[in-house]
C-alpha cells in the first residue's frame, strides 16, 4: 500500500501479477489476490491497469485456481470490481471461456451486489498518491514518480474492449475458410452456413482480433458469400460481417471499399432479415469504442449511391444516415 501511494497502484499491479506467474504456493496466491482486492478498495478500480488486472483474474493464479480459498478471494475481488465498473464485469465473465459451473458461481456472487456509479465517482477527487504528494514536492521522488504521485483517478466508462488484448485467429480461420468456400454437392450451402455461424461465434468470443493476413482472408471470404441465393444465409453473412466490424474496431474502415461496397448493394433487397442485418452491419461499421467519428463515417459516404438510387431503399437508408450527418466534413 505504501508503494501504491508513492508510485501509483498500477505499478503494484504490474509487479505483483508478473512476479506471481510461477508461484505454486496457495498461501502466496491468496495473499496476492488479497493485495489486489485492497488496492481496488483503497484506490478505486479506475486507477489500476484494468487490462493487466483482468488478465490475471482469469488465470490459474486467481479465478481458475484449484484451491477454494484462492478462488473465493478472486470471486470477492470480482464483486468489488462489479460494484464500481458494472455490467462490463459480467460481460468479461461471459466471454472468458471458464466452465459453466464456475461461471454460475461468479454470476450468483455478482447478483449479491449492485452496481453503484457513485462507488467509482468517490475516487475521482482522491489523488492516486495523496500521501506521497508532499514528499514529491520536497524533491525526494524522481520526476516520473512525482508525476504518478499527483495523478487522479477520474472515472470513465469502461468497455469490454478496454480490458482485452487483440487476439490472432489465424489458427482457427483456416478450417472455417474451407467451409466458407464449399461448393461441391447440393448440401454445400449447409456447410457454408455452418462456417458462417462458427466464425460469428469465434469473433464474438474473441471480442477483439488482430487485423492481419488471416483476418483479411476472412473478410474477402465473407464478401464472396454476400451473393448467397438463400436469403437467410445471406442475412447471416451480413451479421457475421457485423461481428467482424466489432472485433476489428476502427480498423474495419480499411475494408470499406472492398467489402462494404458489396454489402451496400443489398440495400434494395426486399427480404426483412437481410435489410435488418445490413443496417446492423452499417451501424457497427461506423460506431466503435471511441464513438461515432468522421474518420469512420467518411469512407462510407462515397459508397451510398446504390442505396439512394432505388425508391424502396432510399427512405430507410436516409433514416439511418441522417443522425450521423453532423459528423461529416463540409
Short mmCIF file of N, CA and C in Angstrom, two decimals, residues 115-291:
data_model
loop_
_atom_site.label_atom_id
_atom_site.label_comp_id
_atom_site.label_asym_id
_atom_site.label_seq_id
_atom_site.Cartn_x
_atom_site.Cartn_y
_atom_site.Cartn_z
N UNK A 115 -24.42 -2.64 -8.87
CA UNK A 115 -23.54 -1.62 -9.45
C UNK A 115 -23.92 -0.27 -8.87
N UNK A 116 -22.91 0.47 -8.43
CA UNK A 116 -23.13 1.77 -7.81
C UNK A 116 -22.21 2.78 -8.50
N UNK A 117 -22.80 3.61 -9.37
CA UNK A 117 -21.99 4.59 -10.12
C UNK A 117 -21.21 5.51 -9.19
N UNK A 118 -21.75 5.77 -8.02
CA UNK A 118 -21.06 6.67 -7.09
C UNK A 118 -19.87 5.99 -6.43
N UNK A 119 -19.84 4.63 -6.49
CA UNK A 119 -18.72 3.91 -5.88
C UNK A 119 -17.41 4.28 -6.56
N UNK A 120 -17.44 4.38 -7.91
CA UNK A 120 -16.24 4.78 -8.64
C UNK A 120 -16.03 6.29 -8.55
N UNK A 121 -17.14 7.04 -8.61
CA UNK A 121 -17.02 8.50 -8.57
C UNK A 121 -16.39 9.00 -7.28
N UNK A 122 -16.54 8.22 -6.22
CA UNK A 122 -15.99 8.63 -4.93
C UNK A 122 -14.47 8.75 -4.96
N UNK A 123 -13.84 8.08 -5.92
CA UNK A 123 -12.38 8.12 -6.01
C UNK A 123 -11.88 9.25 -6.91
N UNK A 124 -12.81 9.93 -7.60
CA UNK A 124 -12.41 10.90 -8.62
C UNK A 124 -11.55 12.02 -8.07
N UNK A 125 -11.89 12.51 -6.91
CA UNK A 125 -11.14 13.64 -6.35
C UNK A 125 -10.02 13.21 -5.44
N UNK A 126 -9.84 11.89 -5.31
CA UNK A 126 -8.79 11.39 -4.43
C UNK A 126 -7.51 11.22 -5.22
N UNK A 127 -6.42 11.89 -4.86
CA UNK A 127 -5.16 11.68 -5.56
C UNK A 127 -4.74 10.22 -5.47
N UNK A 128 -4.20 9.70 -6.57
CA UNK A 128 -3.73 8.32 -6.57
C UNK A 128 -2.64 8.13 -5.54
N UNK A 129 -1.86 9.14 -5.32
CA UNK A 129 -0.75 9.03 -4.37
C UNK A 129 -0.76 10.22 -3.44
N UNK A 130 -1.85 10.42 -2.74
CA UNK A 130 -2.01 11.61 -1.92
C UNK A 130 -0.95 11.70 -0.83
N UNK A 131 -0.62 10.58 -0.21
CA UNK A 131 0.34 10.62 0.88
C UNK A 131 1.73 10.97 0.39
N UNK A 132 2.00 10.69 -0.88
CA UNK A 132 3.35 10.94 -1.41
C UNK A 132 3.48 12.33 -2.01
N UNK A 133 2.37 13.04 -2.17
CA UNK A 133 2.42 14.33 -2.85
C UNK A 133 3.36 15.30 -2.14
N UNK A 134 3.25 15.35 -0.81
CA UNK A 134 4.10 16.27 -0.06
C UNK A 134 5.57 15.88 -0.20
N UNK A 135 5.83 14.58 -0.18
CA UNK A 135 7.21 14.10 -0.35
C UNK A 135 7.74 14.47 -1.72
N UNK A 136 6.87 14.33 -2.74
CA UNK A 136 7.29 14.68 -4.10
C UNK A 136 7.62 16.16 -4.19
N UNK A 137 6.81 16.97 -3.55
CA UNK A 137 7.05 18.42 -3.59
C UNK A 137 8.38 18.76 -2.93
N UNK A 138 8.78 17.93 -1.95
CA UNK A 138 10.05 18.18 -1.26
C UNK A 138 11.24 17.71 -2.08
N UNK A 139 10.96 17.14 -3.26
CA UNK A 139 12.04 16.73 -4.15
C UNK A 139 12.64 15.40 -3.81
N UNK A 140 11.95 14.60 -2.99
CA UNK A 140 12.51 13.32 -2.58
C UNK A 140 12.14 12.18 -3.52
N UNK A 141 11.29 12.45 -4.53
CA UNK A 141 10.95 11.43 -5.51
C UNK A 141 11.44 11.85 -6.88
N UNK A 142 11.65 10.86 -7.74
CA UNK A 142 12.10 11.16 -9.10
C UNK A 142 10.98 11.84 -9.86
N UNK A 143 11.30 12.56 -10.95
CA UNK A 143 10.25 13.25 -11.72
C UNK A 143 9.13 12.32 -12.16
N UNK A 144 9.47 11.08 -12.61
CA UNK A 144 8.41 10.17 -13.08
C UNK A 144 7.48 9.77 -11.95
N UNK A 145 8.06 9.56 -10.77
CA UNK A 145 7.23 9.18 -9.63
C UNK A 145 6.44 10.38 -9.14
N UNK A 146 7.03 11.59 -9.25
CA UNK A 146 6.29 12.79 -8.89
C UNK A 146 5.04 12.91 -9.74
N UNK A 147 5.19 12.60 -11.04
CA UNK A 147 4.03 12.67 -11.93
C UNK A 147 2.95 11.71 -11.49
N UNK A 148 3.35 10.46 -11.18
CA UNK A 148 2.39 9.47 -10.73
C UNK A 148 1.75 9.88 -9.42
N UNK A 149 2.51 10.56 -8.59
CA UNK A 149 2.03 10.89 -7.25
C UNK A 149 0.87 11.88 -7.26
N UNK A 150 0.78 12.69 -8.30
CA UNK A 150 -0.26 13.71 -8.30
C UNK A 150 -1.39 13.40 -9.28
N UNK A 151 -1.31 12.21 -9.94
CA UNK A 151 -2.39 11.84 -10.84
C UNK A 151 -3.65 11.55 -10.04
N UNK A 152 -4.79 11.76 -10.66
CA UNK A 152 -6.04 11.39 -10.02
C UNK A 152 -6.75 10.34 -10.85
N UNK A 153 -7.60 9.60 -10.21
CA UNK A 153 -8.31 8.50 -10.88
C UNK A 153 -9.70 8.96 -11.28
N UNK A 154 -9.79 9.58 -12.42
CA UNK A 154 -11.08 10.08 -12.88
C UNK A 154 -11.89 8.96 -13.51
N UNK A 155 -13.07 8.67 -13.00
CA UNK A 155 -13.88 7.59 -13.54
C UNK A 155 -14.30 7.85 -14.98
N UNK A 156 -14.45 6.80 -15.74
CA UNK A 156 -14.95 6.89 -17.09
C UNK A 156 -15.61 5.57 -17.40
N UNK A 157 -16.27 5.49 -18.54
CA UNK A 157 -16.93 4.25 -18.92
C UNK A 157 -15.90 3.26 -19.44
N UNK A 158 -15.94 2.06 -18.93
CA UNK A 158 -15.03 1.01 -19.36
C UNK A 158 -15.80 0.01 -20.20
N UNK A 159 -15.26 -0.33 -21.35
CA UNK A 159 -15.90 -1.32 -22.22
C UNK A 159 -15.11 -2.62 -22.17
N UNK A 160 -15.71 -3.67 -22.70
CA UNK A 160 -15.04 -4.96 -22.75
C UNK A 160 -13.75 -4.87 -23.56
N UNK A 161 -13.78 -4.07 -24.62
CA UNK A 161 -12.60 -3.91 -25.46
C UNK A 161 -11.43 -3.28 -24.71
N UNK A 162 -11.73 -2.46 -23.69
CA UNK A 162 -10.67 -1.85 -22.90
C UNK A 162 -9.91 -2.86 -22.06
N UNK A 163 -10.51 -4.01 -21.83
CA UNK A 163 -9.96 -4.98 -20.89
C UNK A 163 -9.32 -6.18 -21.56
N UNK A 164 -9.41 -6.25 -22.89
CA UNK A 164 -8.96 -7.45 -23.59
C UNK A 164 -7.99 -7.08 -24.70
N UNK A 165 -6.88 -7.80 -24.77
CA UNK A 165 -5.90 -7.61 -25.85
C UNK A 165 -6.45 -8.19 -27.15
N UNK A 166 -6.00 -7.65 -28.28
CA UNK A 166 -6.38 -8.22 -29.57
C UNK A 166 -5.80 -9.63 -29.69
N UNK A 167 -6.56 -10.51 -30.33
CA UNK A 167 -6.14 -11.90 -30.46
C UNK A 167 -6.00 -12.31 -31.92
N UNK A 168 -5.06 -13.19 -32.16
CA UNK A 168 -4.78 -13.69 -33.51
C UNK A 168 -5.65 -14.91 -33.77
N UNK A 169 -6.47 -14.88 -34.83
CA UNK A 169 -7.35 -16.02 -35.13
C UNK A 169 -6.84 -16.83 -36.32
N UNK A 170 -5.56 -16.68 -36.66
CA UNK A 170 -5.01 -17.38 -37.82
C UNK A 170 -5.25 -18.88 -37.75
N UNK A 171 -4.98 -19.50 -36.61
CA UNK A 171 -5.12 -20.96 -36.48
C UNK A 171 -6.57 -21.40 -36.67
N UNK A 172 -7.50 -20.65 -36.10
CA UNK A 172 -8.92 -21.03 -36.20
C UNK A 172 -9.51 -20.70 -37.56
N UNK A 173 -8.93 -19.73 -38.25
CA UNK A 173 -9.51 -19.26 -39.52
C UNK A 173 -9.38 -20.28 -40.64
N UNK A 174 -8.30 -21.05 -40.66
CA UNK A 174 -8.06 -21.98 -41.75
C UNK A 174 -9.22 -22.92 -42.04
N UNK A 175 -9.66 -23.73 -41.07
CA UNK A 175 -10.78 -24.65 -41.31
C UNK A 175 -12.08 -23.92 -41.66
N UNK A 176 -12.29 -22.76 -41.09
CA UNK A 176 -13.52 -22.02 -41.37
C UNK A 176 -13.53 -21.47 -42.79
N UNK A 177 -12.36 -21.06 -43.28
CA UNK A 177 -12.28 -20.57 -44.65
C UNK A 177 -12.62 -21.67 -45.65
N UNK A 178 -12.24 -22.90 -45.33
CA UNK A 178 -12.58 -24.03 -46.20
C UNK A 178 -14.09 -24.25 -46.24
N UNK A 179 -14.74 -24.12 -45.08
CA UNK A 179 -16.19 -24.27 -45.05
C UNK A 179 -16.87 -23.16 -45.83
N UNK A 180 -16.36 -21.94 -45.72
CA UNK A 180 -16.97 -20.81 -46.42
C UNK A 180 -16.85 -20.95 -47.94
N UNK A 181 -15.84 -21.70 -48.37
CA UNK A 181 -15.61 -21.84 -49.82
C UNK A 181 -16.24 -23.10 -50.39
N UNK A 182 -16.95 -23.88 -49.58
CA UNK A 182 -17.51 -25.16 -50.04
C UNK A 182 -18.54 -24.95 -51.14
N UNK A 183 -18.39 -25.68 -52.24
CA UNK A 183 -19.33 -25.56 -53.38
C UNK A 183 -19.75 -26.92 -53.94
N UNK A 184 -19.12 -28.00 -53.47
CA UNK A 184 -19.40 -29.32 -54.01
C UNK A 184 -20.67 -29.92 -53.41
N UNK A 185 -21.60 -30.31 -54.27
CA UNK A 185 -22.80 -31.00 -53.83
C UNK A 185 -23.96 -30.07 -53.50
N UNK A 186 -25.17 -30.66 -53.46
CA UNK A 186 -26.37 -29.88 -53.21
C UNK A 186 -26.44 -29.33 -51.78
N UNK A 187 -25.76 -29.99 -50.87
CA UNK A 187 -25.80 -29.59 -49.46
C UNK A 187 -24.65 -28.66 -49.09
N UNK A 188 -23.89 -28.19 -50.08
CA UNK A 188 -22.73 -27.36 -49.78
C UNK A 188 -23.12 -26.08 -49.05
N UNK A 189 -24.35 -25.57 -49.32
CA UNK A 189 -24.77 -24.34 -48.67
C UNK A 189 -24.87 -24.52 -47.15
N UNK A 190 -25.21 -25.75 -46.74
CA UNK A 190 -25.29 -26.01 -45.30
C UNK A 190 -23.91 -25.95 -44.66
N UNK A 191 -22.91 -26.44 -45.38
CA UNK A 191 -21.53 -26.36 -44.86
C UNK A 191 -21.07 -24.90 -44.78
N UNK A 192 -21.44 -24.12 -45.82
CA UNK A 192 -21.08 -22.69 -45.79
C UNK A 192 -21.79 -21.99 -44.63
N UNK A 193 -23.05 -22.33 -44.42
CA UNK A 193 -23.80 -21.72 -43.33
C UNK A 193 -23.17 -22.08 -41.98
N UNK A 194 -22.76 -23.33 -41.84
CA UNK A 194 -22.11 -23.74 -40.59
C UNK A 194 -20.82 -22.97 -40.38
N UNK A 195 -20.08 -22.75 -41.46
CA UNK A 195 -18.85 -21.96 -41.37
C UNK A 195 -19.12 -20.53 -40.93
N UNK A 196 -20.19 -19.94 -41.48
CA UNK A 196 -20.56 -18.57 -41.11
C UNK A 196 -20.93 -18.50 -39.63
N UNK A 197 -21.72 -19.45 -39.16
CA UNK A 197 -22.16 -19.46 -37.76
C UNK A 197 -20.98 -19.67 -36.82
N UNK A 198 -20.08 -20.58 -37.18
CA UNK A 198 -18.91 -20.84 -36.33
C UNK A 198 -17.98 -19.63 -36.31
N UNK A 199 -17.83 -18.96 -37.44
CA UNK A 199 -16.99 -17.77 -37.50
C UNK A 199 -17.59 -16.64 -36.67
N UNK A 200 -18.90 -16.47 -36.74
CA UNK A 200 -19.58 -15.44 -35.95
C UNK A 200 -19.36 -15.69 -34.46
N UNK A 201 -19.50 -16.95 -34.04
CA UNK A 201 -19.30 -17.31 -32.64
C UNK A 201 -17.85 -17.08 -32.21
N UNK A 202 -16.91 -17.40 -33.09
CA UNK A 202 -15.49 -17.19 -32.78
C UNK A 202 -15.18 -15.71 -32.58
N UNK A 203 -15.67 -14.87 -33.48
CA UNK A 203 -15.41 -13.44 -33.38
C UNK A 203 -16.04 -12.84 -32.14
N UNK A 204 -17.22 -13.33 -31.79
CA UNK A 204 -17.89 -12.84 -30.59
C UNK A 204 -17.12 -13.25 -29.34
N UNK A 205 -16.60 -14.47 -29.35
CA UNK A 205 -15.85 -14.99 -28.19
C UNK A 205 -14.51 -14.26 -28.03
N UNK A 206 -13.85 -13.97 -29.14
CA UNK A 206 -12.54 -13.32 -29.08
C UNK A 206 -12.66 -11.84 -28.72
N UNK A 207 -13.78 -11.23 -29.06
CA UNK A 207 -14.09 -9.82 -28.76
C UNK A 207 -13.25 -8.87 -29.60
N UNK A 208 -11.92 -8.97 -29.52
CA UNK A 208 -11.03 -8.11 -30.31
C UNK A 208 -10.05 -9.00 -31.07
N UNK A 209 -9.83 -8.73 -32.35
CA UNK A 209 -8.94 -9.57 -33.15
C UNK A 209 -7.89 -8.73 -33.86
N UNK A 210 -6.78 -9.39 -34.17
CA UNK A 210 -5.71 -8.75 -34.93
C UNK A 210 -6.14 -8.57 -36.39
N UNK A 211 -5.85 -7.41 -36.94
CA UNK A 211 -6.14 -7.16 -38.35
C UNK A 211 -4.95 -7.61 -39.18
N UNK A 212 -4.82 -8.92 -39.34
CA UNK A 212 -3.67 -9.48 -40.04
C UNK A 212 -4.10 -10.16 -41.35
N UNK A 213 -3.19 -10.91 -41.95
CA UNK A 213 -3.49 -11.54 -43.24
C UNK A 213 -4.66 -12.50 -43.15
N UNK A 214 -4.74 -13.26 -42.04
CA UNK A 214 -5.84 -14.21 -41.88
C UNK A 214 -7.18 -13.49 -41.81
N UNK A 215 -7.20 -12.38 -41.09
CA UNK A 215 -8.44 -11.63 -40.98
C UNK A 215 -8.81 -11.03 -42.33
N UNK A 216 -7.82 -10.64 -43.11
CA UNK A 216 -8.08 -10.13 -44.45
C UNK A 216 -8.73 -11.20 -45.33
N UNK A 217 -8.25 -12.45 -45.21
CA UNK A 217 -8.84 -13.55 -45.97
C UNK A 217 -10.27 -13.81 -45.53
N UNK A 218 -10.52 -13.68 -44.23
CA UNK A 218 -11.87 -13.88 -43.70
C UNK A 218 -12.83 -12.84 -44.30
N UNK A 219 -12.38 -11.59 -44.36
CA UNK A 219 -13.25 -10.53 -44.89
C UNK A 219 -13.55 -10.76 -46.37
N UNK A 220 -12.56 -11.20 -47.12
CA UNK A 220 -12.77 -11.49 -48.54
C UNK A 220 -13.74 -12.66 -48.71
N UNK A 221 -13.56 -13.70 -47.88
CA UNK A 221 -14.43 -14.87 -47.96
C UNK A 221 -15.88 -14.49 -47.65
N UNK A 222 -16.08 -13.63 -46.67
CA UNK A 222 -17.44 -13.20 -46.32
C UNK A 222 -18.03 -12.33 -47.44
N UNK A 223 -17.21 -11.49 -48.02
CA UNK A 223 -17.69 -10.68 -49.15
C UNK A 223 -18.18 -11.58 -50.28
N UNK A 224 -17.46 -12.66 -50.54
CA UNK A 224 -17.84 -13.58 -51.61
C UNK A 224 -19.14 -14.33 -51.31
N UNK A 225 -19.55 -14.33 -50.06
CA UNK A 225 -20.77 -15.03 -49.66
C UNK A 225 -21.98 -14.10 -49.63
N UNK A 226 -21.79 -12.83 -49.92
CA UNK A 226 -22.91 -11.89 -49.92
C UNK A 226 -23.91 -12.16 -51.04
N UNK A 227 -23.49 -12.92 -52.02
CA UNK A 227 -24.37 -13.25 -53.14
C UNK A 227 -25.14 -14.53 -52.94
N UNK A 228 -25.17 -15.10 -51.75
CA UNK A 228 -25.89 -16.35 -51.49
C UNK A 228 -27.35 -16.23 -51.93
N UNK A 229 -27.85 -17.26 -52.61
CA UNK A 229 -29.24 -17.24 -53.05
C UNK A 229 -30.20 -17.52 -51.90
N UNK A 230 -29.73 -18.26 -50.90
CA UNK A 230 -30.53 -18.49 -49.70
C UNK A 230 -30.51 -17.20 -48.88
N UNK A 231 -31.65 -16.52 -48.80
CA UNK A 231 -31.69 -15.19 -48.18
C UNK A 231 -31.41 -15.22 -46.68
N UNK A 232 -31.81 -16.28 -46.00
CA UNK A 232 -31.50 -16.39 -44.58
C UNK A 232 -30.00 -16.52 -44.35
N UNK A 233 -29.34 -17.25 -45.24
CA UNK A 233 -27.89 -17.38 -45.15
C UNK A 233 -27.22 -16.05 -45.48
N UNK A 234 -27.78 -15.34 -46.46
CA UNK A 234 -27.24 -14.02 -46.81
C UNK A 234 -27.30 -13.08 -45.60
N UNK A 235 -28.40 -13.13 -44.86
CA UNK A 235 -28.53 -12.30 -43.66
C UNK A 235 -27.50 -12.70 -42.61
N UNK A 236 -27.26 -14.00 -42.49
CA UNK A 236 -26.26 -14.48 -41.51
C UNK A 236 -24.86 -14.00 -41.88
N UNK A 237 -24.58 -13.92 -43.18
CA UNK A 237 -23.28 -13.42 -43.63
C UNK A 237 -23.12 -11.95 -43.22
N UNK A 238 -24.18 -11.17 -43.40
CA UNK A 238 -24.13 -9.75 -43.01
C UNK A 238 -23.91 -9.61 -41.50
N UNK A 239 -24.57 -10.45 -40.71
CA UNK A 239 -24.39 -10.39 -39.26
C UNK A 239 -23.00 -10.83 -38.85
N UNK A 240 -22.43 -11.76 -39.60
CA UNK A 240 -21.05 -12.18 -39.34
C UNK A 240 -20.08 -11.03 -39.63
N UNK A 241 -20.33 -10.33 -40.73
CA UNK A 241 -19.52 -9.15 -41.04
C UNK A 241 -19.68 -8.08 -39.96
N UNK A 242 -20.87 -7.96 -39.42
CA UNK A 242 -21.11 -7.01 -38.34
C UNK A 242 -20.28 -7.37 -37.12
N UNK A 243 -20.21 -8.67 -36.81
CA UNK A 243 -19.39 -9.12 -35.67
C UNK A 243 -17.92 -8.88 -35.95
N UNK A 244 -17.51 -9.04 -37.21
CA UNK A 244 -16.13 -8.78 -37.59
C UNK A 244 -15.80 -7.29 -37.42
N UNK A 245 -16.76 -6.43 -37.77
CA UNK A 245 -16.55 -4.99 -37.61
C UNK A 245 -16.35 -4.63 -36.14
N UNK A 246 -17.13 -5.27 -35.27
CA UNK A 246 -16.96 -5.03 -33.83
C UNK A 246 -15.60 -5.50 -33.36
N UNK A 247 -15.18 -6.68 -33.83
CA UNK A 247 -13.91 -7.26 -33.38
C UNK A 247 -12.71 -6.47 -33.90
N UNK A 248 -12.83 -5.88 -35.08
CA UNK A 248 -11.73 -5.11 -35.66
C UNK A 248 -11.69 -3.68 -35.14
N UNK A 249 -12.84 -3.17 -34.69
CA UNK A 249 -12.88 -1.78 -34.26
C UNK A 249 -12.72 -0.84 -35.44
N UNK A 250 -12.11 0.30 -35.21
CA UNK A 250 -11.95 1.30 -36.26
C UNK A 250 -11.18 0.83 -37.47
N UNK A 251 -10.37 -0.23 -37.31
CA UNK A 251 -9.57 -0.73 -38.43
C UNK A 251 -10.42 -1.35 -39.52
N UNK A 252 -11.71 -1.58 -39.23
CA UNK A 252 -12.57 -2.18 -40.25
C UNK A 252 -12.75 -1.24 -41.44
N UNK A 253 -12.54 0.06 -41.25
CA UNK A 253 -12.70 1.00 -42.36
C UNK A 253 -11.77 0.68 -43.51
N UNK A 254 -10.72 -0.07 -43.25
CA UNK A 254 -9.80 -0.49 -44.31
C UNK A 254 -10.53 -1.32 -45.37
N UNK A 255 -11.62 -1.96 -44.97
CA UNK A 255 -12.36 -2.85 -45.88
C UNK A 255 -13.60 -2.18 -46.45
N UNK A 256 -13.73 -0.89 -46.30
CA UNK A 256 -14.93 -0.20 -46.78
C UNK A 256 -15.08 -0.34 -48.29
N UNK A 257 -14.02 -0.03 -49.02
CA UNK A 257 -14.10 -0.05 -50.48
C UNK A 257 -14.34 -1.42 -51.07
N UNK A 258 -13.79 -2.46 -50.41
CA UNK A 258 -13.91 -3.81 -50.98
C UNK A 258 -15.12 -4.57 -50.46
N UNK A 259 -15.35 -4.54 -49.15
CA UNK A 259 -16.41 -5.35 -48.55
C UNK A 259 -17.72 -4.59 -48.40
N UNK A 260 -17.66 -3.41 -47.79
CA UNK A 260 -18.89 -2.67 -47.52
C UNK A 260 -19.57 -2.23 -48.80
N UNK A 261 -18.80 -1.93 -49.83
CA UNK A 261 -19.41 -1.52 -51.10
C UNK A 261 -20.28 -2.63 -51.66
N UNK A 262 -19.85 -3.89 -51.49
CA UNK A 262 -20.66 -5.03 -51.94
C UNK A 262 -21.89 -5.19 -51.06
N UNK A 263 -21.70 -5.02 -49.75
CA UNK A 263 -22.83 -5.16 -48.84
C UNK A 263 -23.91 -4.12 -49.12
N UNK A 264 -23.52 -2.91 -49.47
CA UNK A 264 -24.49 -1.84 -49.71
C UNK A 264 -25.35 -2.10 -50.95
N UNK A 265 -24.90 -2.97 -51.83
CA UNK A 265 -25.70 -3.33 -52.99
C UNK A 265 -26.96 -4.08 -52.57
N UNK A 266 -26.95 -4.60 -51.33
CA UNK A 266 -28.10 -5.34 -50.82
C UNK A 266 -29.14 -4.43 -50.19
N UNK A 267 -28.91 -3.12 -50.26
CA UNK A 267 -29.86 -2.16 -49.67
C UNK A 267 -31.23 -2.27 -50.33
N UNK A 268 -31.28 -2.73 -51.57
CA UNK A 268 -32.56 -2.85 -52.28
C UNK A 268 -33.23 -4.20 -52.05
N UNK A 269 -32.60 -5.05 -51.26
CA UNK A 269 -33.16 -6.38 -51.01
C UNK A 269 -34.47 -6.24 -50.22
N UNK A 270 -35.50 -6.91 -50.67
CA UNK A 270 -36.82 -6.79 -50.03
C UNK A 270 -36.99 -7.72 -48.83
N UNK A 271 -36.04 -8.64 -48.64
CA UNK A 271 -36.15 -9.56 -47.52
C UNK A 271 -35.88 -8.82 -46.20
N UNK A 272 -36.78 -8.94 -45.24
CA UNK A 272 -36.68 -8.20 -43.99
C UNK A 272 -35.42 -8.56 -43.21
N UNK A 273 -35.09 -9.85 -43.16
CA UNK A 273 -33.91 -10.27 -42.40
C UNK A 273 -32.63 -9.70 -42.98
N UNK A 274 -32.56 -9.69 -44.31
CA UNK A 274 -31.38 -9.14 -44.99
C UNK A 274 -31.28 -7.64 -44.72
N UNK A 275 -32.40 -6.94 -44.82
CA UNK A 275 -32.41 -5.49 -44.61
C UNK A 275 -31.99 -5.13 -43.19
N UNK A 276 -32.55 -5.82 -42.21
CA UNK A 276 -32.19 -5.53 -40.82
C UNK A 276 -30.73 -5.84 -40.55
N UNK A 277 -30.24 -6.94 -41.11
CA UNK A 277 -28.84 -7.32 -40.92
C UNK A 277 -27.90 -6.29 -41.55
N UNK A 278 -28.30 -5.73 -42.70
CA UNK A 278 -27.48 -4.74 -43.36
C UNK A 278 -27.31 -3.49 -42.49
N UNK A 279 -28.39 -3.02 -41.90
CA UNK A 279 -28.30 -1.80 -41.09
C UNK A 279 -27.59 -2.05 -39.76
N UNK A 280 -27.65 -3.28 -39.27
CA UNK A 280 -26.83 -3.65 -38.12
C UNK A 280 -25.35 -3.56 -38.48
N UNK A 281 -25.03 -4.08 -39.67
CA UNK A 281 -23.65 -4.01 -40.15
C UNK A 281 -23.19 -2.56 -40.31
N UNK A 282 -24.01 -1.73 -40.95
CA UNK A 282 -23.64 -0.33 -41.17
C UNK A 282 -23.38 0.39 -39.85
N UNK A 283 -24.22 0.13 -38.86
CA UNK A 283 -24.04 0.79 -37.56
C UNK A 283 -22.73 0.37 -36.91
N UNK A 284 -22.44 -0.93 -36.94
CA UNK A 284 -21.20 -1.41 -36.33
C UNK A 284 -19.97 -0.99 -37.13
N UNK A 285 -20.19 -0.64 -38.38
CA UNK A 285 -19.07 -0.19 -39.21
C UNK A 285 -18.61 1.22 -38.82
N UNK A 286 -19.54 2.04 -38.38
CA UNK A 286 -19.19 3.45 -38.12
C UNK A 286 -19.19 3.81 -36.63
N UNK A 287 -19.63 2.90 -35.76
CA UNK A 287 -19.63 3.16 -34.32
C UNK A 287 -18.68 2.21 -33.63
N UNK A 288 -17.69 2.78 -32.94
CA UNK A 288 -16.71 1.97 -32.23
C UNK A 288 -16.52 2.51 -30.82
N UNK A 289 -15.55 1.97 -30.12
CA UNK A 289 -15.39 2.30 -28.70
C UNK A 289 -15.15 3.78 -28.45
N UNK A 290 -14.51 4.44 -29.40
CA UNK A 290 -14.27 5.88 -29.23
C UNK A 290 -15.40 6.70 -29.84
N UNK A 291 -16.55 6.04 -30.07
CA UNK A 291 -17.73 6.75 -30.51
C UNK A 291 -17.87 6.84 -32.02
#
